[in-house]
PDB file of C-alpha atoms in Angstrom:
ATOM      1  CA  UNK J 171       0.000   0.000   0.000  1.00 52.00           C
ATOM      2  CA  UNK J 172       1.051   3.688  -0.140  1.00 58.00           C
ATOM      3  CA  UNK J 173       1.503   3.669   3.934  1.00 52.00           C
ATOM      4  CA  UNK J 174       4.559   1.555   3.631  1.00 53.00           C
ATOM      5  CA  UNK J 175       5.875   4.458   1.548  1.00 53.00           C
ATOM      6  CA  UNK J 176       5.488   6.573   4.661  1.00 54.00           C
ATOM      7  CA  UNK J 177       7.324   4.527   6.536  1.00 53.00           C
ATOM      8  CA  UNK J 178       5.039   1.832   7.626  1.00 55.00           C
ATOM      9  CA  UNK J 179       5.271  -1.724   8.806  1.00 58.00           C
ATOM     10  CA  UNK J 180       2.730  -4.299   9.567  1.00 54.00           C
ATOM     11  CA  UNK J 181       3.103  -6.774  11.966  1.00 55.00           C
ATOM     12  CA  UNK J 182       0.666  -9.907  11.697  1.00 52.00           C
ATOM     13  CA  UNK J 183      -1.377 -11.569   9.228  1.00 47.00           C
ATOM     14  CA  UNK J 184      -4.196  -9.276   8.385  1.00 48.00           C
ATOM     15  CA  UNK J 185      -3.322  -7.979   5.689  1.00 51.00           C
ATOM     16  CA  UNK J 186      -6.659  -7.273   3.594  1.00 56.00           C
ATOM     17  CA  UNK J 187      -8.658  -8.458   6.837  1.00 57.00           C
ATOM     18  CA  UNK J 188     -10.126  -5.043   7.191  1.00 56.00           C
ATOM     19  CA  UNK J 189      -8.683  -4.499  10.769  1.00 58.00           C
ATOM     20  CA  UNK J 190      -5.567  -3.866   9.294  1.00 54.00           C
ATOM     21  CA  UNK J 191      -4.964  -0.438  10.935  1.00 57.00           C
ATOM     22  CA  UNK J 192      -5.205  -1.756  14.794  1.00 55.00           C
ATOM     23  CA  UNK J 193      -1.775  -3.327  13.771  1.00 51.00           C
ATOM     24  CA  UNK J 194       0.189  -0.465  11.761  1.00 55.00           C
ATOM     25  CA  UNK J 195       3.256  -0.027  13.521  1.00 57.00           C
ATOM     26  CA  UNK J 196       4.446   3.899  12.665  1.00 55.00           C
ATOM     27  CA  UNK J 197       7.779   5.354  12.820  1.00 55.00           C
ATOM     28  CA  UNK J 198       9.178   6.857  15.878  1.00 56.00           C
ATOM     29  CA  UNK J 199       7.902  10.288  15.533  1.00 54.00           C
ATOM     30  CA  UNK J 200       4.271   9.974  14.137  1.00 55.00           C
ATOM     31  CA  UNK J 201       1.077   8.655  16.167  1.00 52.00           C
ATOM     32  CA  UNK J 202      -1.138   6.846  14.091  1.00 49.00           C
ATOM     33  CA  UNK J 203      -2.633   5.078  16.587  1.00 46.00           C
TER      34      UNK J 203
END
């Protein structure tokens, strides 16, 4: 996706799950949670 561009990383399996932003893992500096 365009997040990983930004610096993203996912951790687990959901990819294309739909919950897929409860486990986006930021950068040190930015709060997406």
């Amino acid at each position: 996706r365009k997040l990983r561009e930004k610096g993203y990383r996912i951790v687990g399996t959901s990819y294309g799950g739909g919950d897929t932003t409860k486990i986006w893992f930021v950068s040190p500096g930015s709060a997406l949670l």
